[in-house]
CSV table of C-alpha atoms (C1' of nucleotides) in Angstrom, one decimal:
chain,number,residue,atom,x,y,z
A,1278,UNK,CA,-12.8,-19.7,-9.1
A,1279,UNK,CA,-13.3,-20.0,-13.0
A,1280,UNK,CA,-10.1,-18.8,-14.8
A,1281,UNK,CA,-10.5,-15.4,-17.5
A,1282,UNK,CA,-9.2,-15.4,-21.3
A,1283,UNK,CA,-6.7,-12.5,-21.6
A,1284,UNK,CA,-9.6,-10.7,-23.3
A,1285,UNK,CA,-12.0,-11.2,-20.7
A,1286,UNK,CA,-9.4,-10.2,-18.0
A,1287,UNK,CA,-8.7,-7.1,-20.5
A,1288,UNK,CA,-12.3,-6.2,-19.6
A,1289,UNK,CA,-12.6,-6.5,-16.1
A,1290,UNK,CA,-8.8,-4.7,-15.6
A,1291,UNK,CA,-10.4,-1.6,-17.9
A,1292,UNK,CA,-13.8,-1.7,-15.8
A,1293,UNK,CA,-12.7,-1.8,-12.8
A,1294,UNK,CA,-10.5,1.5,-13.4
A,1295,UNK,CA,-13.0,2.8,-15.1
A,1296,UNK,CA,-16.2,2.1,-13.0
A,1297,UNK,CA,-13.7,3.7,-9.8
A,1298,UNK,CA,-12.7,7.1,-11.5
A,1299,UNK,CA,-15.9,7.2,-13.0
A,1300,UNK,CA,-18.9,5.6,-11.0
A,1301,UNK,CA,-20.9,2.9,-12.7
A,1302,UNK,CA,-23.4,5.1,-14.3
A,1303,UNK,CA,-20.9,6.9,-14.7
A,1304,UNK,CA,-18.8,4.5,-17.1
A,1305,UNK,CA,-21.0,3.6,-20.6
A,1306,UNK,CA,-20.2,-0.3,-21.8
A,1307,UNK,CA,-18.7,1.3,-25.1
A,1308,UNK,CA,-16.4,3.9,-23.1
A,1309,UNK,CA,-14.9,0.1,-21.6
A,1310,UNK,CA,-14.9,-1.5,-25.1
A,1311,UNK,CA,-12.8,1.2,-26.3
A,1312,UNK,CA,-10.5,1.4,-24.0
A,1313,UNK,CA,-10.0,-2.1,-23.2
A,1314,UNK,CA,-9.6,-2.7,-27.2
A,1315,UNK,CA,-13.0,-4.9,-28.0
A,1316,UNK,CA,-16.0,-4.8,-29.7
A,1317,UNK,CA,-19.3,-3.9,-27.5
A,1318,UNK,CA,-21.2,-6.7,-27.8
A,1319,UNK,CA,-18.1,-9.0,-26.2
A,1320,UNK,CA,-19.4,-7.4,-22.9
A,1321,UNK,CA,-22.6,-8.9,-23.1
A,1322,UNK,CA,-21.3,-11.8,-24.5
A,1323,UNK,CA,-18.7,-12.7,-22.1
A,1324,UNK,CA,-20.7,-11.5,-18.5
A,1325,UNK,CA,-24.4,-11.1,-19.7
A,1326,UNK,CA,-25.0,-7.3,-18.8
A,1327,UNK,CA,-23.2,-4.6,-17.2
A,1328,UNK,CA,-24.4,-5.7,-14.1
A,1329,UNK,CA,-22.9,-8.6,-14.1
A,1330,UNK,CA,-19.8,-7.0,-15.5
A,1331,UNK,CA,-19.5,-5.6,-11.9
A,1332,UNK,CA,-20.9,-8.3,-10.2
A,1333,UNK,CA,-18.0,-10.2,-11.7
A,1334,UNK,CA,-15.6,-7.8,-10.5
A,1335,UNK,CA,-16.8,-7.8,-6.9
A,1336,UNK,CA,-16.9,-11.8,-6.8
A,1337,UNK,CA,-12.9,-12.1,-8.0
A,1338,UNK,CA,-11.9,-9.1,-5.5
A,1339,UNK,CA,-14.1,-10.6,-2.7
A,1340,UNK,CA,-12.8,-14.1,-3.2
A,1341,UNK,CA,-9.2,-13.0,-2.8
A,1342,UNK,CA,-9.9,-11.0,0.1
A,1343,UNK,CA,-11.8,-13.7,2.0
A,1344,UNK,CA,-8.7,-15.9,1.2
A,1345,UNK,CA,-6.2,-13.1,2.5
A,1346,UNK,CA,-8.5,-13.3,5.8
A,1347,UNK,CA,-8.0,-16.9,6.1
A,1348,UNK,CA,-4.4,-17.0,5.9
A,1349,UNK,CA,-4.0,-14.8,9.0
A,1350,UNK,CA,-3.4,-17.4,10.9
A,1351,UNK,CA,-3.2,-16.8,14.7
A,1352,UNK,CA,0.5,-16.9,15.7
A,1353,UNK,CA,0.2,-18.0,19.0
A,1354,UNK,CA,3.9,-16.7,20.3
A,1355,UNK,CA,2.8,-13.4,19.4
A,1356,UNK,CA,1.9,-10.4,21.6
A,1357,UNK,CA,-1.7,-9.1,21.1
A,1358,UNK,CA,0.0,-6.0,20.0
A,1359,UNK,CA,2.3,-7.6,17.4
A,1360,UNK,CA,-1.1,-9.3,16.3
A,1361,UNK,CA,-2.7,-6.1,15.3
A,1362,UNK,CA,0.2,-4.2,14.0
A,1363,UNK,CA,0.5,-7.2,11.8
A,1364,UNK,CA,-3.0,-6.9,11.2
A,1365,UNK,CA,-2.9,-3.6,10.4
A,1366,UNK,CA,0.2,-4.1,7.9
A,1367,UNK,CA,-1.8,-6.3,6.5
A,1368,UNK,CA,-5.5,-4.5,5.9
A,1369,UNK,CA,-3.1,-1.1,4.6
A,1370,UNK,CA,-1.0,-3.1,1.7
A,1371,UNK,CA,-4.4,-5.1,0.6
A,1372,UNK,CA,-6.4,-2.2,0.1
A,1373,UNK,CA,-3.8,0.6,-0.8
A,1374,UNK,CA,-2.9,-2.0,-3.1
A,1375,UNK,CA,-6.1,-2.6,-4.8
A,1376,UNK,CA,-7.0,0.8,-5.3
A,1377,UNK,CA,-9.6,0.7,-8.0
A,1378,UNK,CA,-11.3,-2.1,-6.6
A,1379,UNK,CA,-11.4,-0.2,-3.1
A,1380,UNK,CA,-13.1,3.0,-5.2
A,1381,UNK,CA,-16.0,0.6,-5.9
A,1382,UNK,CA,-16.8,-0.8,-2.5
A,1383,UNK,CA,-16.6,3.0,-1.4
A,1384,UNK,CA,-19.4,4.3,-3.9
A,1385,UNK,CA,-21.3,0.7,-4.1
A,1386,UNK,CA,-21.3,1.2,0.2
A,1387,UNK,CA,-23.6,4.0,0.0
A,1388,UNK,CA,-26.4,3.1,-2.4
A,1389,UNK,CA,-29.6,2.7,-0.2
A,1390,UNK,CA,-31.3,0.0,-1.7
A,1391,UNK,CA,-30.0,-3.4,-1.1
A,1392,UNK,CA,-28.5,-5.7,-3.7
A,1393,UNK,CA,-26.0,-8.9,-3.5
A,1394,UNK,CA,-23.2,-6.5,-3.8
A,1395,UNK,CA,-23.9,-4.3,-0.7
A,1396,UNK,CA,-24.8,-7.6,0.8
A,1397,UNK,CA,-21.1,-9.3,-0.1
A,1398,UNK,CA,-18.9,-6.2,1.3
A,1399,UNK,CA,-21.0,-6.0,4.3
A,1400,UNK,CA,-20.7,-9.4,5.0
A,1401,UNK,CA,-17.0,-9.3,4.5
A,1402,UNK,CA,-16.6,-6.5,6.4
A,1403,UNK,CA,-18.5,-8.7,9.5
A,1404,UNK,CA,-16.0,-11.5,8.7
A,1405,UNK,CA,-12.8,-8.7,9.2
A,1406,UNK,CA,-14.2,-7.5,12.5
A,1407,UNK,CA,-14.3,-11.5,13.5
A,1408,UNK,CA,-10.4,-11.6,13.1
A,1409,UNK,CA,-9.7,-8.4,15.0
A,1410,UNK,CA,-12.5,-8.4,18.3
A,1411,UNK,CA,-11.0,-11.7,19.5
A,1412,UNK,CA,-7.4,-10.7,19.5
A,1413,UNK,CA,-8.2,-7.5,21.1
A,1414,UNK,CA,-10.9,-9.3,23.7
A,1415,UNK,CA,-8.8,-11.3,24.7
A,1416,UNK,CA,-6.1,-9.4,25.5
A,1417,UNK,CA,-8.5,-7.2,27.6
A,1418,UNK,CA,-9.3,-10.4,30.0
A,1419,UNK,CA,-5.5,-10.7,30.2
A,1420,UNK,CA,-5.3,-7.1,31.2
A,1421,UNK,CA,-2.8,-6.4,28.6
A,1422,UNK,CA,-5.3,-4.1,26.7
A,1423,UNK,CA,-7.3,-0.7,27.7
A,1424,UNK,CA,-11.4,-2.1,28.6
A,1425,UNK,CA,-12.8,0.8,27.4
A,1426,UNK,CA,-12.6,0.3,23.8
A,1427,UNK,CA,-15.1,0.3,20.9
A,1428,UNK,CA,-13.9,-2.3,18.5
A,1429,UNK,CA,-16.5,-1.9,16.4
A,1430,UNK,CA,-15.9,1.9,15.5
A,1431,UNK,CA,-12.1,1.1,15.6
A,1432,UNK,CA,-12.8,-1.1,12.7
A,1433,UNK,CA,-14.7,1.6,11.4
A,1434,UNK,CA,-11.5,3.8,11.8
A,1435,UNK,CA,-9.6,1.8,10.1
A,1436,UNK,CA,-11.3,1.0,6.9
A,1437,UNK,CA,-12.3,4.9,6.9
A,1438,UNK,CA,-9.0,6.2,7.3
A,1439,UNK,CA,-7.6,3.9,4.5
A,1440,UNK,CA,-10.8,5.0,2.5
A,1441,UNK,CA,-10.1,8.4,3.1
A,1442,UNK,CA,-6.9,7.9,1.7
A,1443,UNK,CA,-7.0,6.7,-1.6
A,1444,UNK,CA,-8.7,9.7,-2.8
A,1445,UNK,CA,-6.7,12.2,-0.6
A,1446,UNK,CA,-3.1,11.2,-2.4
A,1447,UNK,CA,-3.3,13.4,-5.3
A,1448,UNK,CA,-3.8,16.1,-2.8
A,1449,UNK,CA,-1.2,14.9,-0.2
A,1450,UNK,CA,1.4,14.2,-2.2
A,1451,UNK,CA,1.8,18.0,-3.2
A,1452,UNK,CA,2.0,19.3,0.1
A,1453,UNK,CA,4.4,17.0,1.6
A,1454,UNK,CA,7.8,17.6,-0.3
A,1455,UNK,CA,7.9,14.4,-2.0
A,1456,UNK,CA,7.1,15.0,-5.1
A,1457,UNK,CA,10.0,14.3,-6.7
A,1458,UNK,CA,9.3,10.0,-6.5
A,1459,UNK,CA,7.6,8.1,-8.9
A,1460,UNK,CA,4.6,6.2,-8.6
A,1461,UNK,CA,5.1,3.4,-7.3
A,1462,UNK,CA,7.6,5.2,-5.1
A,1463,UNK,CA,4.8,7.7,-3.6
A,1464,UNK,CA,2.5,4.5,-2.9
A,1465,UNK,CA,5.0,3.2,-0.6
A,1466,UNK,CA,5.4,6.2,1.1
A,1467,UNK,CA,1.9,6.5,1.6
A,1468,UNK,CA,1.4,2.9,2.6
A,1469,UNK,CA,4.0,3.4,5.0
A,1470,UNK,CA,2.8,6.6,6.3
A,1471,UNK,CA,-0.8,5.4,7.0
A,1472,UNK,CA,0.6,2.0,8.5
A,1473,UNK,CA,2.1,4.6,10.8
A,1474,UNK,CA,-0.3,6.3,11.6
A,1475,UNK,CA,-2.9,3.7,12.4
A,1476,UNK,CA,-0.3,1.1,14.5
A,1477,UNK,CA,0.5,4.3,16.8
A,1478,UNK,CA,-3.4,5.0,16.9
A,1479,UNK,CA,-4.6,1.8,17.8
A,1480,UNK,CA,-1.3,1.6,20.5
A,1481,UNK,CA,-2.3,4.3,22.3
A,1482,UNK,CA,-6.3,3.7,22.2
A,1483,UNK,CA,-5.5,0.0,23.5
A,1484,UNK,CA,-3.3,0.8,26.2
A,1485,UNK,CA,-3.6,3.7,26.8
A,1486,UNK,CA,-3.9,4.2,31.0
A,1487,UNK,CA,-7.1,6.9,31.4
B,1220,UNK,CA,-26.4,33.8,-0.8
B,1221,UNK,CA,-29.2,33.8,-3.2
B,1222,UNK,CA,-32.8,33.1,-1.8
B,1223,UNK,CA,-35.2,30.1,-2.7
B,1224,UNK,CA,-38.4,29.7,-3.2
B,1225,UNK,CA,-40.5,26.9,-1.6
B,1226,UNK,CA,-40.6,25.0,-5.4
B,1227,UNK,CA,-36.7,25.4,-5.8
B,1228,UNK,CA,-35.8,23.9,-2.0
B,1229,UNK,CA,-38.2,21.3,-2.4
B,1230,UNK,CA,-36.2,20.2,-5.8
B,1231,UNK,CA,-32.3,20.6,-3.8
B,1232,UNK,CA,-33.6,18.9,-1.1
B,1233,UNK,CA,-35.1,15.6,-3.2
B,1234,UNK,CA,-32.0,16.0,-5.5
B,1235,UNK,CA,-29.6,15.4,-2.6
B,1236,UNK,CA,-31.4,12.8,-1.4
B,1237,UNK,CA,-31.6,10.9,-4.2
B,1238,UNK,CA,-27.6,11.5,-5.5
B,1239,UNK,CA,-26.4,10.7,-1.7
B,1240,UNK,CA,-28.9,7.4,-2.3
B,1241,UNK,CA,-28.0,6.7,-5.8
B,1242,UNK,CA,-25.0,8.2,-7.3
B,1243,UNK,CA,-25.7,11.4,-9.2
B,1244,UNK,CA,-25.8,9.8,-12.8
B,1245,UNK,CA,-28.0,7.5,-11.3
B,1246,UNK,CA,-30.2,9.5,-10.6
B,1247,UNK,CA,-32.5,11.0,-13.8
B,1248,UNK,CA,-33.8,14.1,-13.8
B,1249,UNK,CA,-37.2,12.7,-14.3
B,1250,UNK,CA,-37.0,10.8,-11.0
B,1251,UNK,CA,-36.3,14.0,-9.1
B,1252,UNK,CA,-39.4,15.8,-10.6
B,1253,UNK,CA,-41.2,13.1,-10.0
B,1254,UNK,CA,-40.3,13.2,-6.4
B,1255,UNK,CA,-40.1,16.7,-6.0
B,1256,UNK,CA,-43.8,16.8,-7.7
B,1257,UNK,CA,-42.6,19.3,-10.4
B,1258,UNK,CA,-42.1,19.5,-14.1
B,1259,UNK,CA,-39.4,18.3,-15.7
B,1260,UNK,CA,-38.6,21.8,-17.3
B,1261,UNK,CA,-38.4,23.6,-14.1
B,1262,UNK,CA,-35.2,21.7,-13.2
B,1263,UNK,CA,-33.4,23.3,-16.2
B,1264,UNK,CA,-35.5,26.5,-15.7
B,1265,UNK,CA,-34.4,26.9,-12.2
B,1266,UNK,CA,-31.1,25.8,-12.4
B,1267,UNK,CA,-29.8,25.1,-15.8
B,1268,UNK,CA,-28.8,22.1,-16.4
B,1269,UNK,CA,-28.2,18.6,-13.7
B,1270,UNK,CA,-24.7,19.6,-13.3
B,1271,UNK,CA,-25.4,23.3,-12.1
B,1272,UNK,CA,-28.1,21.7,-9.9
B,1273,UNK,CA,-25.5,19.5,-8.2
B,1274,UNK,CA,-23.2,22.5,-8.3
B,1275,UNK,CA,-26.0,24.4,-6.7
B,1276,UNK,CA,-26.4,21.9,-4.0
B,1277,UNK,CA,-22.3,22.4,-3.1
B,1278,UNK,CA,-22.5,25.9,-3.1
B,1279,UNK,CA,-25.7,25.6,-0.5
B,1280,UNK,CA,-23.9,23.4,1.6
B,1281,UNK,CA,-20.1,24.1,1.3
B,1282,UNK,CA,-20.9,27.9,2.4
B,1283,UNK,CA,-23.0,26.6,5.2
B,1284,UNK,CA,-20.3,24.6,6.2
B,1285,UNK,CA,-17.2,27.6,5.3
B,1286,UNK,CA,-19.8,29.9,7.6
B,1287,UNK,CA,-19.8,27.2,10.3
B,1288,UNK,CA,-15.6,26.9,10.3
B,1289,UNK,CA,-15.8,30.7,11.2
B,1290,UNK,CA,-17.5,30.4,13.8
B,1291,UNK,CA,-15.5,27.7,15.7
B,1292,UNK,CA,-13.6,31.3,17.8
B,1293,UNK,CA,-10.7,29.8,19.4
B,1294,UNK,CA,-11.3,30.4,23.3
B,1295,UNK,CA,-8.2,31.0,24.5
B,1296,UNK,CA,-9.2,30.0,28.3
B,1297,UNK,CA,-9.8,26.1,27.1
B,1298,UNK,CA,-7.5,23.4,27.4
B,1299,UNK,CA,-5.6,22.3,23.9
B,1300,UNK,CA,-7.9,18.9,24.6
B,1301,UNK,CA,-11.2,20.9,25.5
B,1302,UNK,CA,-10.6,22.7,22.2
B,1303,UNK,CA,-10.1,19.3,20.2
B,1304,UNK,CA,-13.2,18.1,21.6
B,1305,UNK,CA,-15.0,20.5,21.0
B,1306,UNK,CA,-14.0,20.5,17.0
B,1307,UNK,CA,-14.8,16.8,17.5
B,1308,UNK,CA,-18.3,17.3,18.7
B,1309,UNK,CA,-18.9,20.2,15.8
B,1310,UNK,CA,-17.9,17.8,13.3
B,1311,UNK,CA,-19.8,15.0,14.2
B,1312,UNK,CA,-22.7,16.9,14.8
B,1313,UNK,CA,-22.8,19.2,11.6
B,1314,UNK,CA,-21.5,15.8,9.3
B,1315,UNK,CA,-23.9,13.7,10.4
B,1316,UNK,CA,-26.7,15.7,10.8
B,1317,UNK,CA,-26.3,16.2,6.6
B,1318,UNK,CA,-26.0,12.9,5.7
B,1319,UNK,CA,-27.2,13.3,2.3
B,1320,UNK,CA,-24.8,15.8,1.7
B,1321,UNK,CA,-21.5,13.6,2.7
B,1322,UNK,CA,-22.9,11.0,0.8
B,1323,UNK,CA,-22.7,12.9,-1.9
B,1324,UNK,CA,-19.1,14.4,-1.2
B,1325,UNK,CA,-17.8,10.8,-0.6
B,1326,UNK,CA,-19.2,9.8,-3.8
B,1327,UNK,CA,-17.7,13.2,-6.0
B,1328,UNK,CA,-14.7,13.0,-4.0
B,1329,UNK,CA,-13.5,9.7,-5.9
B,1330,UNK,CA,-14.1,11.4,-9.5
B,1331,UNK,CA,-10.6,11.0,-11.1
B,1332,UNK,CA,-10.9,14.3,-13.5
B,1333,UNK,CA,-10.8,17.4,-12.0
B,1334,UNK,CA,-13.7,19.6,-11.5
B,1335,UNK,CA,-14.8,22.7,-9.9
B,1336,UNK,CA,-16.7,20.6,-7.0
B,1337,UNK,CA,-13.7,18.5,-6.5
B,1338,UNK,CA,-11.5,21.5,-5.5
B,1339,UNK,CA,-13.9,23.0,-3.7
B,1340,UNK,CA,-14.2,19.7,-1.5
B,1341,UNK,CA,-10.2,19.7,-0.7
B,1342,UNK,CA,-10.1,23.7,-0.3
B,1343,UNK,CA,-12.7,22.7,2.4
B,1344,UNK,CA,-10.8,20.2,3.5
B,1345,UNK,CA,-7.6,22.3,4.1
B,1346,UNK,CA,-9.3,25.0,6.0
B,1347,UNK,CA,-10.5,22.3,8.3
B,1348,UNK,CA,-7.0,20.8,8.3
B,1349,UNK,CA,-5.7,24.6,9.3
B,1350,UNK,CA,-8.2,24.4,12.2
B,1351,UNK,CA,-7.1,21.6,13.8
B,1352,UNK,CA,-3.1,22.0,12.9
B,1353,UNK,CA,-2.5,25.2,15.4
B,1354,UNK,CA,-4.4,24.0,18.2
B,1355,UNK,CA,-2.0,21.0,17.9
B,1356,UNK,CA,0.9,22.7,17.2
B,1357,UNK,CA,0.8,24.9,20.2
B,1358,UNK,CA,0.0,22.2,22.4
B,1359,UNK,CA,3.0,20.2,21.1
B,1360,UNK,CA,5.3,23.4,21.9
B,1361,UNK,CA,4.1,23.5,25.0
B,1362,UNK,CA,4.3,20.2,26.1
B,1363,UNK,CA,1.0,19.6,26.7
B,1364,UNK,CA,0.7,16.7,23.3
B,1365,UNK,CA,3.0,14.2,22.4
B,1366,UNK,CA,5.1,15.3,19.6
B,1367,UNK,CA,5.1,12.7,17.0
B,1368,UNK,CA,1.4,13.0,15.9
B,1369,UNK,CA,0.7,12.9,11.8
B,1370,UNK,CA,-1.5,15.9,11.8
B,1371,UNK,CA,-3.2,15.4,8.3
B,1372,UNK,CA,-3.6,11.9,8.7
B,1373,UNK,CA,-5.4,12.7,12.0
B,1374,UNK,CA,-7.3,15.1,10.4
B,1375,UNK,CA,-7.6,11.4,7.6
B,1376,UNK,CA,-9.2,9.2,10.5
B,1377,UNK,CA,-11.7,11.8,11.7
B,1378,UNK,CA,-13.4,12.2,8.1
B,1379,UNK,CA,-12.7,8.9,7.1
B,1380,UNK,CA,-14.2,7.6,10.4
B,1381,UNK,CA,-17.5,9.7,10.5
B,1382,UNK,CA,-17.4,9.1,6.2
B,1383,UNK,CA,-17.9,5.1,7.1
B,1384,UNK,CA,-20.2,5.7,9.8
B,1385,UNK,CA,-22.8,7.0,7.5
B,1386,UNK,CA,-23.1,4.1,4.9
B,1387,UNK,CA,-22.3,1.1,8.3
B,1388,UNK,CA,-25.3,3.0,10.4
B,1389,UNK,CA,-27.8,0.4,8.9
B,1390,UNK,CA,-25.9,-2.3,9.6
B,1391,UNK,CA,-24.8,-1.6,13.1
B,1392,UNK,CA,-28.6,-0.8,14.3
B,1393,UNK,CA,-29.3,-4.3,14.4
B,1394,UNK,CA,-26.4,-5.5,15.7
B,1395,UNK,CA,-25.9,-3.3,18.6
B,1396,UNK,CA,-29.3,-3.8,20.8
B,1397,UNK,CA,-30.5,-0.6,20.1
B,1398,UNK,CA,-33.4,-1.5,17.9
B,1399,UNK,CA,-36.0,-0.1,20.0
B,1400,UNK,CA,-34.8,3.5,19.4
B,1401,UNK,CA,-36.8,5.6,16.6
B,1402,UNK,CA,-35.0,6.9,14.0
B,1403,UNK,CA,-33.9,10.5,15.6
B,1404,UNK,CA,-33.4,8.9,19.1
B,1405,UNK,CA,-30.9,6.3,17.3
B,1406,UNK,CA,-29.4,9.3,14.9
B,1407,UNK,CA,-28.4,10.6,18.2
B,1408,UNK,CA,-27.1,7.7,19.8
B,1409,UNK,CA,-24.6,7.3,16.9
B,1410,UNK,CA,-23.6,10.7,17.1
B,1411,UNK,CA,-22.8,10.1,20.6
B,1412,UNK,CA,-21.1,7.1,20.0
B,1413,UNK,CA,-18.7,8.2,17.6
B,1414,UNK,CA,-18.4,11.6,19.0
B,1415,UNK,CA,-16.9,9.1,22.3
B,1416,UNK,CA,-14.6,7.3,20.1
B,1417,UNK,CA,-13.0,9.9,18.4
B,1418,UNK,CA,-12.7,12.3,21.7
B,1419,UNK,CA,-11.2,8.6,23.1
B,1420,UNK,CA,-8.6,8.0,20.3
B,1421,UNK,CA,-7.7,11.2,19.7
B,1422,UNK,CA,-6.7,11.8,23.4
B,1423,UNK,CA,-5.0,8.8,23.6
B,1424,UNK,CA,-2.9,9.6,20.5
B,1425,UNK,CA,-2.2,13.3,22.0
B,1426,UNK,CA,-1.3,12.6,25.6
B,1427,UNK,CA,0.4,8.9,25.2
B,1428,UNK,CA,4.0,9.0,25.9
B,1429,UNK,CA,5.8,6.1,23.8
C,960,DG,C1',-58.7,46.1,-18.1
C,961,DT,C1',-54.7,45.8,-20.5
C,962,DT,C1',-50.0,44.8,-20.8
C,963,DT,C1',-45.7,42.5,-19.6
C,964,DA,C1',-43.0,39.3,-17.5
C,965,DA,C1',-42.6,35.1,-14.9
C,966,DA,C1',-44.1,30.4,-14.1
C,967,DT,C1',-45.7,26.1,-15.8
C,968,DT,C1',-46.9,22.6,-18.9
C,969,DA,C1',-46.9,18.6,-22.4
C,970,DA,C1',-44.6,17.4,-26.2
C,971,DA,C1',-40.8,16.8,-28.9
C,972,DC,C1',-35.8,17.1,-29.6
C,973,DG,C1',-31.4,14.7,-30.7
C,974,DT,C1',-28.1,11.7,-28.1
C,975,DT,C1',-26.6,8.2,-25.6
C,976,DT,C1',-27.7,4.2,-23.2
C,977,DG,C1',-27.4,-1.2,-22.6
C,978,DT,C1',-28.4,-5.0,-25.3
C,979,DT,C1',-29.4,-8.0,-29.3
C,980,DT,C1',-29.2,-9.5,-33.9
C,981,DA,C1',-27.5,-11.8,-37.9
C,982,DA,C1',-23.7,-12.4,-40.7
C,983,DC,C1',-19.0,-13.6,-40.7
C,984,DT,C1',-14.4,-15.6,-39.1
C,985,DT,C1',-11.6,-18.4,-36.5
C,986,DT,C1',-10.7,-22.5,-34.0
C,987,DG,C1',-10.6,-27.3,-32.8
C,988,DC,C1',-11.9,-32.0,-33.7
C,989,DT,C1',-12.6,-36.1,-36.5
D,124,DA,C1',-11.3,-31.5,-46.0
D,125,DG,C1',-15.5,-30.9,-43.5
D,126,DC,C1',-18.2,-29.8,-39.7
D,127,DA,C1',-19.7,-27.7,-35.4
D,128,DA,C1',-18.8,-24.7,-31.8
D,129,DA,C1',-16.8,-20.5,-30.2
D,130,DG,C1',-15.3,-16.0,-31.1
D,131,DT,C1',-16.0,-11.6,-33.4
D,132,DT,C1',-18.0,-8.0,-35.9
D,133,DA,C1',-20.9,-3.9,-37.6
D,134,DA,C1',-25.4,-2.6,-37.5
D,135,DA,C1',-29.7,-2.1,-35.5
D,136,DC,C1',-32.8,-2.0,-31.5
D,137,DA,C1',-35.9,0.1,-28.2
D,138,DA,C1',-35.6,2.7,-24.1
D,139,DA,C1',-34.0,6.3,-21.3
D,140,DC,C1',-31.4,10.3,-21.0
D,141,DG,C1',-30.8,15.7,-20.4
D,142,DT,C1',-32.5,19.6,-22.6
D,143,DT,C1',-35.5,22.7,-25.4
D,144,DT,C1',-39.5,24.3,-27.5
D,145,DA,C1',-43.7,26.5,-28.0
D,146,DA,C1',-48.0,27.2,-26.1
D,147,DT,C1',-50.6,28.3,-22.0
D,148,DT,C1',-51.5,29.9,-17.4
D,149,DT,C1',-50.5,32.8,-13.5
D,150,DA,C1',-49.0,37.0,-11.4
D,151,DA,C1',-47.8,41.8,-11.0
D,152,DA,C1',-47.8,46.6,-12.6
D,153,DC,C1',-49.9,50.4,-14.4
DNA sequence: GTTTAAATTAAACGTTTGTTTAACTTTGCT
DNA sequence: AGCAAAGTTAAACAAACGTTTAATTTAAAC
C-alpha cells in the first residue's frame, strides 16, 4: 500500500529479475546494487535485510493479485463456460505477464520449511480455487457440467501448465517457426497459445459425456 | 555407469534432499556432511567440487530416467488411449516416486544462463515429447483422436501438473480427509489421484468432438 | 613386515556473503 | 543562513562459503 521512490522501485524491478534467473541465494545484495545503479548499503537501508528485500517483493505482487481476484466479478448473464474461459484469459495474461515474479513463487513453492512467504502464496492459491469451484459446482447441479471432475487438481493444472511455461519459451519458440517476431510479439503468441490450450482442455474435461 | 560406494550414495542421496528442500546454493556443503555424517573433504574428494556433485546427481538420475524412456516398447496390440495411459501412469509413477529429484529439476530449470544441466533437462524433455507425439499422431490419422490437440503443450500440462503436485502435496493432505493415511499409504493415494486426472483430461481432450 | 596407494581427518586457505558503521552530502523547513 | 532529518557513500565487519592442504590412518599387495 506504501508508495516506492524511483530508487527504491529501481531495486525491487532489478531483484525481482534477478532473484527469478538466479534463485535467491543465488543473487548476492551487491550483484542487485550493481545492476540496479546503487550503493549496497541502500538495500539494507531501504528494506532492512535481504529478506525483507523479497518479502517486499512478494507483498506488492500478492497485493495486486488479491486485487485482480476481487475484480472478477460474477457476471451473472454469463454461461458457466464463458465464466471460466474468461477465467482462464484472465489467470494466463496475469502470470505470463508477470514473469519474474511468477519465477519466484515457483522456486519459493518448494522450500520445505515454512515461512510467511510459502504461507502468503498458499493462501492465495486457496483464495483462486474459491473463485473457480463455485462456478464449476454449480454448474454441475444445473447439469451443464461433467460430475466427475477434480477441481482441485484442475487448479493444479492450470497454475502447472502456465508454470511449465514460462521456462519452456526459450525452448519452444525455436521449434515452432516463429522465430522471426520480436519479444513482445512471441509473448503474445505464447499467451494465446496456452489460453488455447487450456480453455479447450478444461471444455472437454467439463463436458465432456463418458 | 560408474559404481558407488556406500559413503558416496549416502552423500547423493542427503545432497538431493537437501537442494530439492532448499535450493542448491542454499544448501552448504557443510550441511550435507553434516547430514551425510562425513568430512567435509570427502565431498570435493569424491566428486570435485558442489557443482560436479549436483552434476553427478543429473547424470544418476537423467540416465535412470533416459533407461526408463527405452523401455516404454510400443505394443502394437494396445489402443492409441491404452498406450497414453499407460505413459501416464509411468510418468506419474517414476516422477513422483523421485520427488527430490524434480524438485531439483523445477528449481535448475528456471536458471536463465545456460548450462550443461539445463540442456540436458530439455533434451530429456524432447525425447519424452517424441514419445508421446507418434502415438498421437497416428491416432489422429486414423481417426481415432480429435485432430486439433496442441501436442507440446499437452506434453506442458502433464509435467507442469505432476511439477505442482509435488510442492501442493502438503497442503492438500489436510484438506482432503485423508489424514489418517501414513506417509507411503498417502504417497500412493496422490499418485492415484493424479494419475485419474490426467488419464481423465487427456481422454477428454483426445476423443471430444467440438 | 614392509611398501604403496587410498581413505580420512582437522585445520587453514582466500573469497564472498549480508550487514553495519561513520563520515559526508543533499534536502526541506523556519 | 542555519539547522535537522534524510539520503548517500566507501570502508570495514564478522560470519559463512567452497576448496585445499598436510598429516594421519586404513587397506591392499607383495
Amino acid at each position: 500500500m506504501e508508495e516506492y521512490s524511483e530508487k527504491q522501485l529501481s531495486i525491487l524491478k532489478v531483484a525481482e529479475r534477478l532473484f527469478a534467473d538466479q534463485g535467491f541465494h543465488g543473487t548476492s545484495v551487491r550483484d542487485i546494487a550493481q545492476e540496479a545503479d546503487v550503493n549496497i548499503a541502500m538495500i539494507s537501508y531501504y528494506f532492512g535485510s535481504k529478506d525483507k528485500l523479497l518479502e517486499t517483493i512478494f507483498k506488492y505482487r500478492l497485493e495486486a493479485s488479491r486485487k485482480f481476484i476481487n475484480e472478477l466479478v460474477e457476471n451473472d448473464s454469463m454461461e458457466p463456460l464463458e465464466k471460466i474461459n474468461s477465467l482462464i484469459d484472465r489467470f494466463v495474461n496475469k502470470m505470463l505477464g508477470e514473469q519474474y515474479f511468477q519465477c519466484i513463487m515457483s522456486r519459493e513453492q518448494l522450500n520445505s520449511q515454512q515461512s510467511p512467504i510459502r504461507d502468503l502464496i498458499w493462501q492465495l492459491k486457496g483464495e483462486m480455487l474459491g473463485l473457480m469451484r463455485p462456478i464449476v459446482t454449480r454448474a454441475q447441479e444445473a447439469g451443464i457440467f461433467y460430475k466427475d471432475v477434480d477441481v482441485e487438481m484442475l487448479m493444479t493444472t492450470l497454475f502447472g501448465t502456465i508454470h511449465q511455461v514460462i521456462p519452456a519459451q526459450h525452448i519452444l519458440r525455436s521449434s515452432s517457426g516463429v522465430e522471426d517476431l520480436n519479444d513482445d510479439e512471441y509473448r503474445e503468441f505464447v499467451k494465446n497459445r496456452v489460453s488455447t490450450h487450456l480453455k479447450k482442455l478444461f471444455k472437454a474435461i467439463l463436458k465432456h459425456e463418458f
